[in-house]
Amino acid sequence: MKRELARVKHQSFGLMLGYSVVFAVLLPPHLALRNPALSGALKLAAGLLFVHLVLRLVQSKRAVSPVFLALVALRASLLPGTIAHNGDLLTWGFESVRLIALLVLLEHGLGKGRVHAMVVLKGLANLLLLYLFLNLAMVLGGSGLSTSWGPGEFEQTVYFLGIRTRITDVIFPAILAAVLVDVLDCSRWQLRSLFAIALGISQIAILDVATGYVGLVVLAAVYVTVRFIPGGVSLFSWRNISILGIIAFLGIVIFRAHDSFEFLISEWLGKSMELTGRTVIWDNAIPILLAAPIVGYGVNDAFGAFVPWYGSILWQAHNQYLQLMHDGGFVGIALFILLLLVAGRQVDRAAIGLREKAALAAVYCAMTLMSITEIFVYNMGMFYLVLFLGGCARLFELGEE
């Protein structure tokens, strides 16, 4: 009996490591993509995984999910602008392949019963925790790489996950994956969750990321509300959070409602009312976007940079909806919102426990509100990972096997 248990545990461990490797191919850290040879190998591996997973999907004759259809439609909407403006078809193709493969992998793995779902989530959670640990090691060791934009005009330090502000991309999805694992594993001490939170808070504090502070406050407030306050689940349904994100975008980016909270922003966060240059970037971006409003400019070879800022440097829009409008115009934004609503419908209808509901709502709300001044659809596309986990929520409902 002991030998059999040991054999099963060994097989599960090997399977978990296998999933971690596959997730690493589909969610490569920024530092890996800076090496041309490694970046090329990762892209080739992602392409092979895509072919394998899509063939398995076809052979299974399983109906494709609404989230899958919404994602494919969104990625397809970025193609006309990319072609019309002589954009980067290779980058568009790689990102499309990577995201579709990631979704198919999650839907396939999480749909094979609760035990297998736990193995998949452990593989994902452990990888993201490793990413955060390696990034923290580089931060504490002062071993980041110095990089500059333009002819020495703007310099920043690049760590394992990217520049200073990019740690938020991974922190919040890592917390979500860790909580889901601890819940499914019936963990008494919640060690993965505590480790993820500790790694996140420490790096946000050390690097002094204001957006991260906001995200942590939102995360805590939403989690407590959903978990412990009657009506919290309905209040912070994914549909309501999606609507809140759109309202916040219009209020702050378009109508500058944050000007009414000058004391909070200036005194508490220590930021200027320009939000560290964000409002200048938005003002420069909007006229450019309105020149190609329907299908946008498509995917370029500059990691989405298109806004003149800081001398001769081109920058991203520093807002998720403005960036999506650059890539796909109003059509792209409409299909992105459709993806949010379709994934949210799966979460809101899933018969999962209160802790999972709270974690999913808290992380989704935090990243939605942080995306007012940041972009999480680039740099590993971690916002999509949260959407995919939400879209798969009904596959690991409590009690299923």
CSV table of C-alpha atoms in Angstrom, one decimal:
chain,number,residue,atom,x,y,z
A,1,MET,CA,0.0,0.0,0.0
A,2,LYS,CA,2.8,2.4,0.9
A,3,ARG,CA,4.6,1.6,-2.4
A,4,GLU,CA,1.4,2.3,-4.3
A,5,LEU,CA,0.9,5.6,-2.6
A,6,ALA,CA,4.5,6.5,-3.2
A,7,ARG,CA,4.2,5.6,-6.9
A,8,VAL,CA,1.0,7.7,-7.3
A,9,LYS,CA,2.7,10.7,-5.5
A,10,HIS,CA,5.8,10.3,-7.7
A,11,GLN,CA,3.6,10.3,-10.9
A,12,SER,CA,1.7,13.3,-9.7
A,13,PHE,CA,4.9,15.2,-9.0
A,14,GLY,CA,6.3,14.4,-12.4
A,15,LEU,CA,3.0,15.5,-14.1
A,16,MET,CA,3.1,18.7,-12.1
A,17,LEU,CA,6.6,19.5,-13.2
A,18,GLY,CA,5.6,18.8,-16.8
A,19,TYR,CA,2.8,21.3,-16.5
A,20,SER,CA,5.2,23.8,-15.0
A,21,VAL,CA,7.5,23.5,-18.0
A,22,VAL,CA,4.6,23.9,-20.4
A,23,PHE,CA,3.4,26.9,-18.6
A,24,ALA,CA,6.9,28.4,-18.6
A,25,VAL,CA,6.9,28.0,-22.4
A,26,LEU,CA,3.6,29.8,-22.7
A,27,LEU,CA,4.3,32.4,-20.0
A,28,PRO,CA,8.0,33.2,-20.4
A,29,PRO,CA,9.6,35.8,-18.1
A,30,HIS,CA,10.8,39.0,-19.6
A,31,LEU,CA,14.4,38.2,-19.1
A,32,ALA,CA,14.2,35.1,-21.2
A,33,LEU,CA,12.8,37.0,-24.1
A,34,ARG,CA,15.7,39.4,-24.1
A,35,ASN,CA,18.0,36.6,-25.3
A,36,PRO,CA,17.4,36.1,-29.1
A,37,ALA,CA,18.3,32.4,-29.1
A,38,LEU,CA,16.2,31.5,-26.1
A,39,SER,CA,13.4,33.7,-27.3
A,40,GLY,CA,13.4,31.9,-30.7
A,41,ALA,CA,13.4,28.5,-29.0
A,42,LEU,CA,10.5,29.5,-26.8
A,43,LYS,CA,8.5,30.7,-29.8
A,44,LEU,CA,9.2,27.5,-31.6
A,45,ALA,CA,8.1,25.4,-28.6
A,46,ALA,CA,5.0,27.5,-28.2
A,47,GLY,CA,4.1,26.9,-31.8
A,48,LEU,CA,4.6,23.1,-31.5
A,49,LEU,CA,2.5,23.1,-28.3
A,50,PHE,CA,-0.2,25.0,-30.1
A,51,VAL,CA,-0.4,22.5,-32.9
A,52,HIS,CA,-0.4,19.6,-30.4
A,53,LEU,CA,-3.1,21.1,-28.2
A,54,VAL,CA,-5.4,22.1,-31.1
A,55,LEU,CA,-5.1,18.7,-32.7
A,56,ARG,CA,-6.1,17.1,-29.3
A,57,LEU,CA,-9.0,19.5,-29.2
A,58,VAL,CA,-10.2,18.5,-32.6
A,59,GLN,CA,-9.7,14.8,-31.9
A,60,SER,CA,-11.7,15.1,-28.7
A,61,LYS,CA,-14.7,16.4,-30.7
A,62,ARG,CA,-15.5,18.5,-27.6
A,63,ALA,CA,-17.5,21.7,-28.2
A,64,VAL,CA,-15.3,24.7,-28.0
A,65,SER,CA,-16.0,27.0,-25.1
A,66,PRO,CA,-17.5,30.6,-25.4
A,67,VAL,CA,-14.3,31.9,-23.9
A,68,PHE,CA,-12.3,30.2,-26.7
A,69,LEU,CA,-14.5,31.7,-29.4
A,70,ALA,CA,-14.3,35.2,-27.8
A,71,LEU,CA,-10.5,35.0,-27.6
A,72,VAL,CA,-10.1,33.9,-31.2
A,73,ALA,CA,-12.4,36.7,-32.3
A,74,LEU,CA,-10.4,39.2,-30.3
A,75,ARG,CA,-7.1,38.1,-31.7
A,76,ALA,CA,-8.5,38.0,-35.3
A,77,SER,CA,-9.8,41.6,-34.8
A,78,LEU,CA,-6.1,42.8,-34.4
A,79,LEU,CA,-5.1,41.4,-37.8
A,80,PRO,CA,-6.7,44.0,-40.2
A,81,GLY,CA,-5.0,46.9,-38.5
A,82,THR,CA,-1.7,45.0,-38.4
A,83,ILE,CA,-1.9,44.3,-42.2
A,84,ALA,CA,-3.1,47.8,-43.1
A,85,HIS,CA,-0.3,49.6,-41.2
A,86,ASN,CA,2.5,47.2,-42.1
A,87,GLY,CA,2.7,45.9,-38.6
A,88,ASP,CA,4.5,42.9,-37.1
A,89,LEU,CA,2.6,39.8,-38.3
A,90,LEU,CA,5.1,37.5,-36.5
A,91,THR,CA,4.5,39.0,-33.1
A,92,TRP,CA,0.7,39.0,-33.7
A,93,GLY,CA,0.9,35.3,-34.7
A,94,PHE,CA,3.1,34.3,-31.7
A,95,GLU,CA,1.0,36.1,-29.2
A,96,SER,CA,-2.2,34.6,-30.7
A,97,VAL,CA,-0.7,31.1,-30.7
A,98,ARG,CA,0.6,31.5,-27.1
A,99,LEU,CA,-2.7,32.7,-25.7
A,100,ILE,CA,-4.9,30.2,-27.5
A,101,ALA,CA,-2.6,27.3,-26.5
A,102,LEU,CA,-2.7,28.5,-22.8
A,103,LEU,CA,-6.5,28.6,-22.8
A,104,VAL,CA,-6.8,25.2,-24.4
A,105,LEU,CA,-4.3,23.7,-22.0
A,106,LEU,CA,-6.2,25.1,-19.0
A,107,GLU,CA,-9.6,24.0,-20.3
A,108,HIS,CA,-8.2,20.5,-21.0
A,109,GLY,CA,-6.3,20.0,-17.8
A,110,LEU,CA,-8.9,21.5,-15.4
A,111,GLY,CA,-11.7,19.5,-17.1
A,112,LYS,CA,-10.2,16.1,-16.2
A,113,GLY,CA,-11.5,16.0,-12.6
A,114,ARG,CA,-10.7,17.7,-9.3
A,115,VAL,CA,-7.5,15.7,-8.6
A,116,HIS,CA,-6.0,16.5,-12.1
A,117,ALA,CA,-7.1,20.1,-11.8
A,118,MET,CA,-5.2,20.4,-8.6
A,119,VAL,CA,-2.0,19.0,-10.3
A,120,VAL,CA,-2.5,21.6,-13.1
A,121,LEU,CA,-3.0,24.5,-10.7
A,122,LYS,CA,0.0,23.4,-8.6
A,123,GLY,CA,2.2,23.4,-11.7
A,124,LEU,CA,1.0,26.9,-12.5
A,125,ALA,CA,1.2,28.3,-9.0
A,126,ASN,CA,4.6,26.8,-8.3
A,127,LEU,CA,6.0,28.3,-11.5
A,128,LEU,CA,4.6,31.8,-10.7
A,129,LEU,CA,6.0,31.6,-7.2
A,130,LEU,CA,9.4,30.6,-8.6
A,131,TYR,CA,9.2,33.6,-10.9
A,132,LEU,CA,8.5,35.9,-8.0
A,133,PHE,CA,11.3,34.4,-5.9
A,134,LEU,CA,13.9,34.7,-8.7
A,135,ASN,CA,12.8,38.3,-9.3
A,136,LEU,CA,13.1,39.1,-5.6
A,137,ALA,CA,16.6,37.5,-5.5
A,138,MET,CA,17.7,39.8,-8.4
A,139,VAL,CA,16.2,42.9,-6.6
A,140,LEU,CA,17.9,42.1,-3.3
A,141,GLY,CA,21.1,41.2,-5.0
A,142,GLY,CA,21.2,44.3,-7.0
A,143,SER,CA,21.8,42.2,-10.1
A,144,GLY,CA,19.3,43.8,-12.5
A,145,LEU,CA,20.3,44.8,-16.0
A,146,SER,CA,20.4,48.5,-16.9
A,147,THR,CA,18.5,49.4,-20.1
A,148,SER,CA,17.7,52.6,-21.8
A,149,TRP,CA,15.1,53.9,-24.3
A,150,GLY,CA,16.2,56.3,-26.9
A,151,PRO,CA,19.8,57.6,-27.1
A,152,GLY,CA,20.4,57.3,-23.4
A,153,GLU,CA,17.4,59.5,-22.6
A,154,PHE,CA,15.6,57.2,-20.2
A,155,GLU,CA,17.2,54.4,-18.1
A,156,GLN,CA,15.6,51.7,-16.0
A,157,THR,CA,16.7,48.5,-14.3
A,158,VAL,CA,15.4,45.3,-15.7
A,159,TYR,CA,14.8,42.3,-13.4
A,160,PHE,CA,13.7,38.8,-14.1
A,161,LEU,CA,10.1,39.9,-14.7
A,162,GLY,CA,10.9,43.2,-16.4
A,163,ILE,CA,11.2,46.8,-15.1
A,164,ARG,CA,10.2,47.8,-11.6
A,165,THR,CA,6.5,48.3,-12.2
A,166,ARG,CA,6.0,45.0,-14.1
A,167,ILE,CA,6.1,42.9,-10.9
A,168,THR,CA,2.4,43.5,-10.5
A,169,ASP,CA,1.8,41.5,-13.6
A,170,VAL,CA,2.7,38.3,-11.9
A,171,ILE,CA,2.0,39.0,-8.2
A,172,PHE,CA,-1.8,39.0,-8.4
A,173,PRO,CA,-2.2,36.0,-10.7
A,174,ALA,CA,0.3,34.1,-8.5
A,175,ILE,CA,-1.8,34.9,-5.4
A,176,LEU,CA,-5.0,33.7,-7.2
A,177,ALA,CA,-3.3,30.4,-8.4
A,178,ALA,CA,-1.9,29.8,-4.9
A,179,VAL,CA,-5.3,30.3,-3.2
A,180,LEU,CA,-7.1,28.0,-5.7
A,181,VAL,CA,-4.5,25.3,-5.0
A,182,ASP,CA,-4.7,25.7,-1.2
A,183,VAL,CA,-8.5,25.5,-1.4
A,184,LEU,CA,-8.6,22.4,-3.7
A,185,ASP,CA,-5.9,20.7,-1.6
A,186,CYS,CA,-7.8,21.5,1.6
A,187,SER,CA,-4.5,22.9,3.0
A,188,ARG,CA,-4.7,23.7,6.7
A,189,TRP,CA,-1.9,26.3,6.8
A,190,GLN,CA,-2.5,27.9,3.4
A,191,LEU,CA,1.3,28.0,2.9
A,192,ARG,CA,1.3,28.7,-0.9
A,193,SER,CA,-1.1,31.6,-0.4
A,194,LEU,CA,1.0,33.1,2.4
A,195,PHE,CA,4.2,32.7,0.4
A,196,ALA,CA,2.6,34.4,-2.6
A,197,ILE,CA,1.3,37.3,-0.6
A,198,ALA,CA,4.7,37.7,1.2
A,199,LEU,CA,6.6,37.7,-2.0
A,200,GLY,CA,4.2,40.2,-3.5
A,201,ILE,CA,4.1,42.7,-0.6
A,202,SER,CA,7.8,42.6,-0.1
A,203,GLN,CA,8.6,43.4,-3.7
A,204,ILE,CA,6.0,46.1,-4.0
A,205,ALA,CA,7.4,47.7,-0.8
A,206,ILE,CA,11.0,47.4,-1.8
A,207,LEU,CA,10.5,48.8,-5.3
A,208,ASP,CA,7.9,51.3,-4.1
A,209,VAL,CA,5.3,50.5,-6.8
A,210,ALA,CA,2.3,52.9,-6.2
A,211,THR,CA,0.1,50.9,-8.6
A,212,GLY,CA,0.9,47.8,-6.5
A,213,TYR,CA,-0.1,49.5,-3.3
A,214,VAL,CA,-3.5,50.3,-4.9
A,215,GLY,CA,-3.9,46.8,-6.1
A,216,LEU,CA,-3.2,45.3,-2.6
A,217,VAL,CA,-5.8,47.6,-1.0
A,218,VAL,CA,-8.4,46.7,-3.6
A,219,LEU,CA,-7.5,43.0,-3.3
A,220,ALA,CA,-7.9,43.0,0.5
A,221,ALA,CA,-11.2,45.0,0.4
A,222,VAL,CA,-12.9,42.9,-2.2
A,223,TYR,CA,-11.8,39.6,-0.7
A,224,VAL,CA,-13.1,40.6,2.7
A,225,THR,CA,-16.4,41.9,1.3
A,226,VAL,CA,-17.1,38.8,-0.8
A,227,ARG,CA,-15.9,36.3,1.8
A,228,PHE,CA,-17.5,37.8,5.0
A,229,ILE,CA,-20.2,40.3,4.1
A,230,PRO,CA,-23.7,39.2,3.0
A,231,GLY,CA,-24.4,40.3,-0.6
A,232,GLY,CA,-20.7,40.7,-1.3
A,233,VAL,CA,-20.7,38.0,-4.0
A,234,SER,CA,-23.5,39.8,-5.9
A,235,LEU,CA,-21.9,43.2,-5.4
A,236,PHE,CA,-18.5,42.1,-6.7
A,237,SER,CA,-19.7,39.7,-9.5
A,238,TRP,CA,-17.4,39.7,-12.4
A,239,ARG,CA,-20.0,41.4,-14.5
A,240,ASN,CA,-20.2,44.3,-12.1
A,241,ILE,CA,-16.4,44.5,-11.8
A,242,SER,CA,-16.1,44.7,-15.7
A,243,ILE,CA,-18.7,47.5,-15.7
A,244,LEU,CA,-16.8,49.2,-12.8
A,245,GLY,CA,-13.6,49.0,-14.9
A,246,ILE,CA,-15.2,50.7,-17.9
A,247,ILE,CA,-16.7,53.5,-15.7
A,248,ALA,CA,-13.3,54.0,-14.0
A,249,PHE,CA,-11.6,54.2,-17.4
A,250,LEU,CA,-14.0,56.8,-18.7
A,251,GLY,CA,-14.0,58.8,-15.4
A,252,ILE,CA,-10.2,59.0,-14.9
A,253,VAL,CA,-8.7,58.7,-18.4
A,254,ILE,CA,-11.3,60.7,-20.4
A,255,PHE,CA,-12.9,63.0,-17.8
A,256,ARG,CA,-10.0,63.2,-15.2
A,257,ALA,CA,-12.2,62.6,-12.2
A,258,HIS,CA,-9.1,61.9,-10.1
A,259,ASP,CA,-8.5,65.7,-10.0
A,260,SER,CA,-11.1,65.7,-7.2
A,261,PHE,CA,-8.9,63.5,-5.0
A,262,GLU,CA,-5.7,65.7,-5.1
A,263,PHE,CA,-5.0,65.3,-1.4
A,264,LEU,CA,-5.3,61.5,-1.5
A,265,ILE,CA,-3.0,61.2,-4.6
A,266,SER,CA,-0.5,63.8,-3.6
A,267,GLU,CA,-0.2,63.2,0.1
A,268,TRP,CA,-1.0,59.5,0.6
A,269,LEU,CA,0.5,58.1,-2.7
A,270,GLY,CA,3.0,60.8,-3.1
A,271,LYS,CA,2.2,61.2,-6.8
A,272,SER,CA,1.6,64.2,-8.9
A,273,MET,CA,-1.8,64.9,-10.5
A,274,GLU,CA,-0.2,63.9,-13.8
A,275,LEU,CA,0.2,60.4,-12.3
A,276,THR,CA,3.9,60.2,-13.1
A,277,GLY,CA,3.3,61.4,-16.6
A,278,ARG,CA,0.3,59.2,-17.4
A,279,THR,CA,-2.0,62.0,-18.2
A,280,VAL,CA,0.5,63.5,-20.6
A,281,ILE,CA,0.8,60.1,-22.4
A,282,TRP,CA,-3.0,59.8,-22.5
A,283,ASP,CA,-3.4,63.3,-24.0
A,284,ASN,CA,-0.8,62.4,-26.7
A,285,ALA,CA,-2.3,59.0,-27.4
A,286,ILE,CA,-6.0,60.0,-27.9
A,287,PRO,CA,-5.5,62.1,-31.1
A,288,ILE,CA,-3.4,59.3,-32.6
A,289,LEU,CA,-6.0,56.7,-31.8
A,290,LEU,CA,-8.9,58.8,-33.2
A,291,ALA,CA,-7.0,58.9,-36.6
A,292,ALA,CA,-7.7,55.1,-36.9
A,293,PRO,CA,-10.7,54.4,-34.7
A,294,ILE,CA,-12.3,51.4,-36.3
A,295,VAL,CA,-9.6,48.7,-36.4
A,296,GLY,CA,-6.7,50.6,-35.0
A,297,TYR,CA,-3.0,50.3,-36.0
A,298,GLY,CA,-2.6,46.6,-35.2
A,299,VAL,CA,0.4,44.9,-33.5
A,300,ASN,CA,3.8,46.6,-34.0
A,301,ASP,CA,7.3,45.4,-33.4
A,302,ALA,CA,7.9,47.9,-30.6
A,303,PHE,CA,6.0,46.0,-27.9
A,304,GLY,CA,3.0,48.3,-28.4
A,305,ALA,CA,4.8,51.6,-28.1
A,306,PHE,CA,3.3,54.4,-30.2
A,307,VAL,CA,3.0,57.5,-28.0
A,308,PRO,CA,5.6,60.2,-28.2
A,309,TRP,CA,7.0,60.9,-24.7
A,310,TYR,CA,10.1,61.9,-23.0
A,311,GLY,CA,12.0,63.4,-25.9
A,312,SER,CA,12.1,61.0,-28.9
A,313,ILE,CA,10.9,57.9,-27.0
A,314,LEU,CA,7.8,56.1,-28.1
A,315,TRP,CA,5.8,54.6,-25.2
A,316,GLN,CA,2.8,52.4,-24.5
A,317,ALA,CA,-0.5,54.1,-23.7
A,318,HIS,CA,-0.2,53.3,-20.0
A,319,ASN,CA,-3.9,52.4,-20.0
A,320,GLN,CA,-5.3,49.0,-21.1
A,321,TYR,CA,-8.3,50.3,-23.1
A,322,LEU,CA,-6.2,52.9,-24.9
A,323,GLN,CA,-3.7,50.3,-25.8
A,324,LEU,CA,-6.3,47.9,-27.0
A,325,MET,CA,-7.8,50.7,-29.1
A,326,HIS,CA,-4.3,51.1,-30.7
A,327,ASP,CA,-4.1,47.4,-31.5
A,328,GLY,CA,-7.7,46.8,-32.6
A,329,GLY,CA,-9.7,50.0,-32.6
A,330,PHE,CA,-13.3,50.1,-31.3
A,331,VAL,CA,-13.8,46.7,-32.8
A,332,GLY,CA,-11.0,45.3,-30.6
A,333,ILE,CA,-12.3,47.0,-27.5
A,334,ALA,CA,-15.8,45.7,-28.1
A,335,LEU,CA,-14.5,42.1,-28.5
A,336,PHE,CA,-12.3,42.5,-25.4
A,337,ILE,CA,-15.3,43.6,-23.4
A,338,LEU,CA,-17.2,40.6,-24.8
A,339,LEU,CA,-14.4,38.3,-23.6
A,340,LEU,CA,-14.6,39.9,-20.1
A,341,LEU,CA,-18.4,39.3,-20.0
A,342,VAL,CA,-18.2,35.7,-21.3
A,343,ALA,CA,-15.5,34.8,-18.8
A,344,GLY,CA,-17.4,36.6,-16.1
A,345,ARG,CA,-20.5,34.7,-16.9
A,346,GLN,CA,-18.7,31.4,-16.2
A,347,VAL,CA,-17.4,32.6,-12.9
A,348,ASP,CA,-20.7,34.0,-11.7
A,349,ARG,CA,-22.5,30.8,-12.6
A,350,ALA,CA,-19.9,28.4,-11.2
A,351,ALA,CA,-20.9,26.4,-8.1
A,352,ILE,CA,-17.6,27.0,-6.3
A,353,GLY,CA,-16.9,27.8,-2.7
A,354,LEU,CA,-16.9,31.3,-1.2
A,355,ARG,CA,-13.1,31.4,-0.9
A,356,GLU,CA,-12.6,30.7,-4.6
A,357,LYS,CA,-15.2,33.3,-5.5
A,358,ALA,CA,-13.5,35.8,-3.2
A,359,ALA,CA,-10.1,35.1,-4.6
A,360,LEU,CA,-11.3,35.3,-8.3
A,361,ALA,CA,-13.2,38.5,-7.7
A,362,ALA,CA,-10.4,40.2,-5.6
A,363,VAL,CA,-7.7,39.5,-8.1
A,364,TYR,CA,-9.8,40.4,-11.1
A,365,CYS,CA,-11.0,43.7,-9.5
A,366,ALA,CA,-7.4,44.6,-8.5
A,367,MET,CA,-6.0,44.1,-11.9
A,368,THR,CA,-9.0,45.8,-13.6
A,369,LEU,CA,-8.5,48.9,-11.6
A,370,MET,CA,-4.7,48.8,-11.8
A,371,SER,CA,-5.1,48.7,-15.6
A,372,ILE,CA,-6.3,52.3,-15.6
A,373,THR,CA,-2.6,53.3,-15.4
A,374,GLU,CA,-0.9,50.1,-16.5
A,375,ILE,CA,-1.3,47.4,-19.2
A,376,PHE,CA,-1.6,43.7,-18.3
A,377,VAL,CA,-2.4,42.4,-21.8
A,378,TYR,CA,1.3,42.7,-22.7
A,379,ASN,CA,4.3,41.3,-20.8
A,380,MET,CA,3.3,37.7,-20.5
A,381,GLY,CA,-0.4,38.6,-20.9
A,382,MET,CA,-1.2,37.9,-17.3
A,383,PHE,CA,-4.5,39.6,-17.4
A,384,TYR,CA,-5.7,36.9,-19.9
A,385,LEU,CA,-4.5,34.2,-17.5
A,386,VAL,CA,-6.8,35.6,-14.8
A,387,LEU,CA,-9.7,35.6,-17.4
A,388,PHE,CA,-8.9,32.0,-18.5
A,389,LEU,CA,-8.8,30.8,-14.9
A,390,GLY,CA,-12.2,32.5,-14.4
A,391,GLY,CA,-13.5,31.1,-17.6
A,392,CYS,CA,-12.5,27.6,-16.4
A,393,ALA,CA,-14.1,28.0,-12.9
A,394,ARG,CA,-16.9,25.7,-13.6
A,395,LEU,CA,-14.5,22.9,-14.5
A,396,PHE,CA,-13.1,22.6,-11.0
A,397,GLU,CA,-16.4,23.0,-9.0
A,398,LEU,CA,-16.3,21.6,-5.5
A,399,GLY,CA,-17.3,18.0,-5.3
A,400,GLU,CA,-16.7,17.2,-8.9
A,401,GLU,CA,-14.4,14.4,-9.9
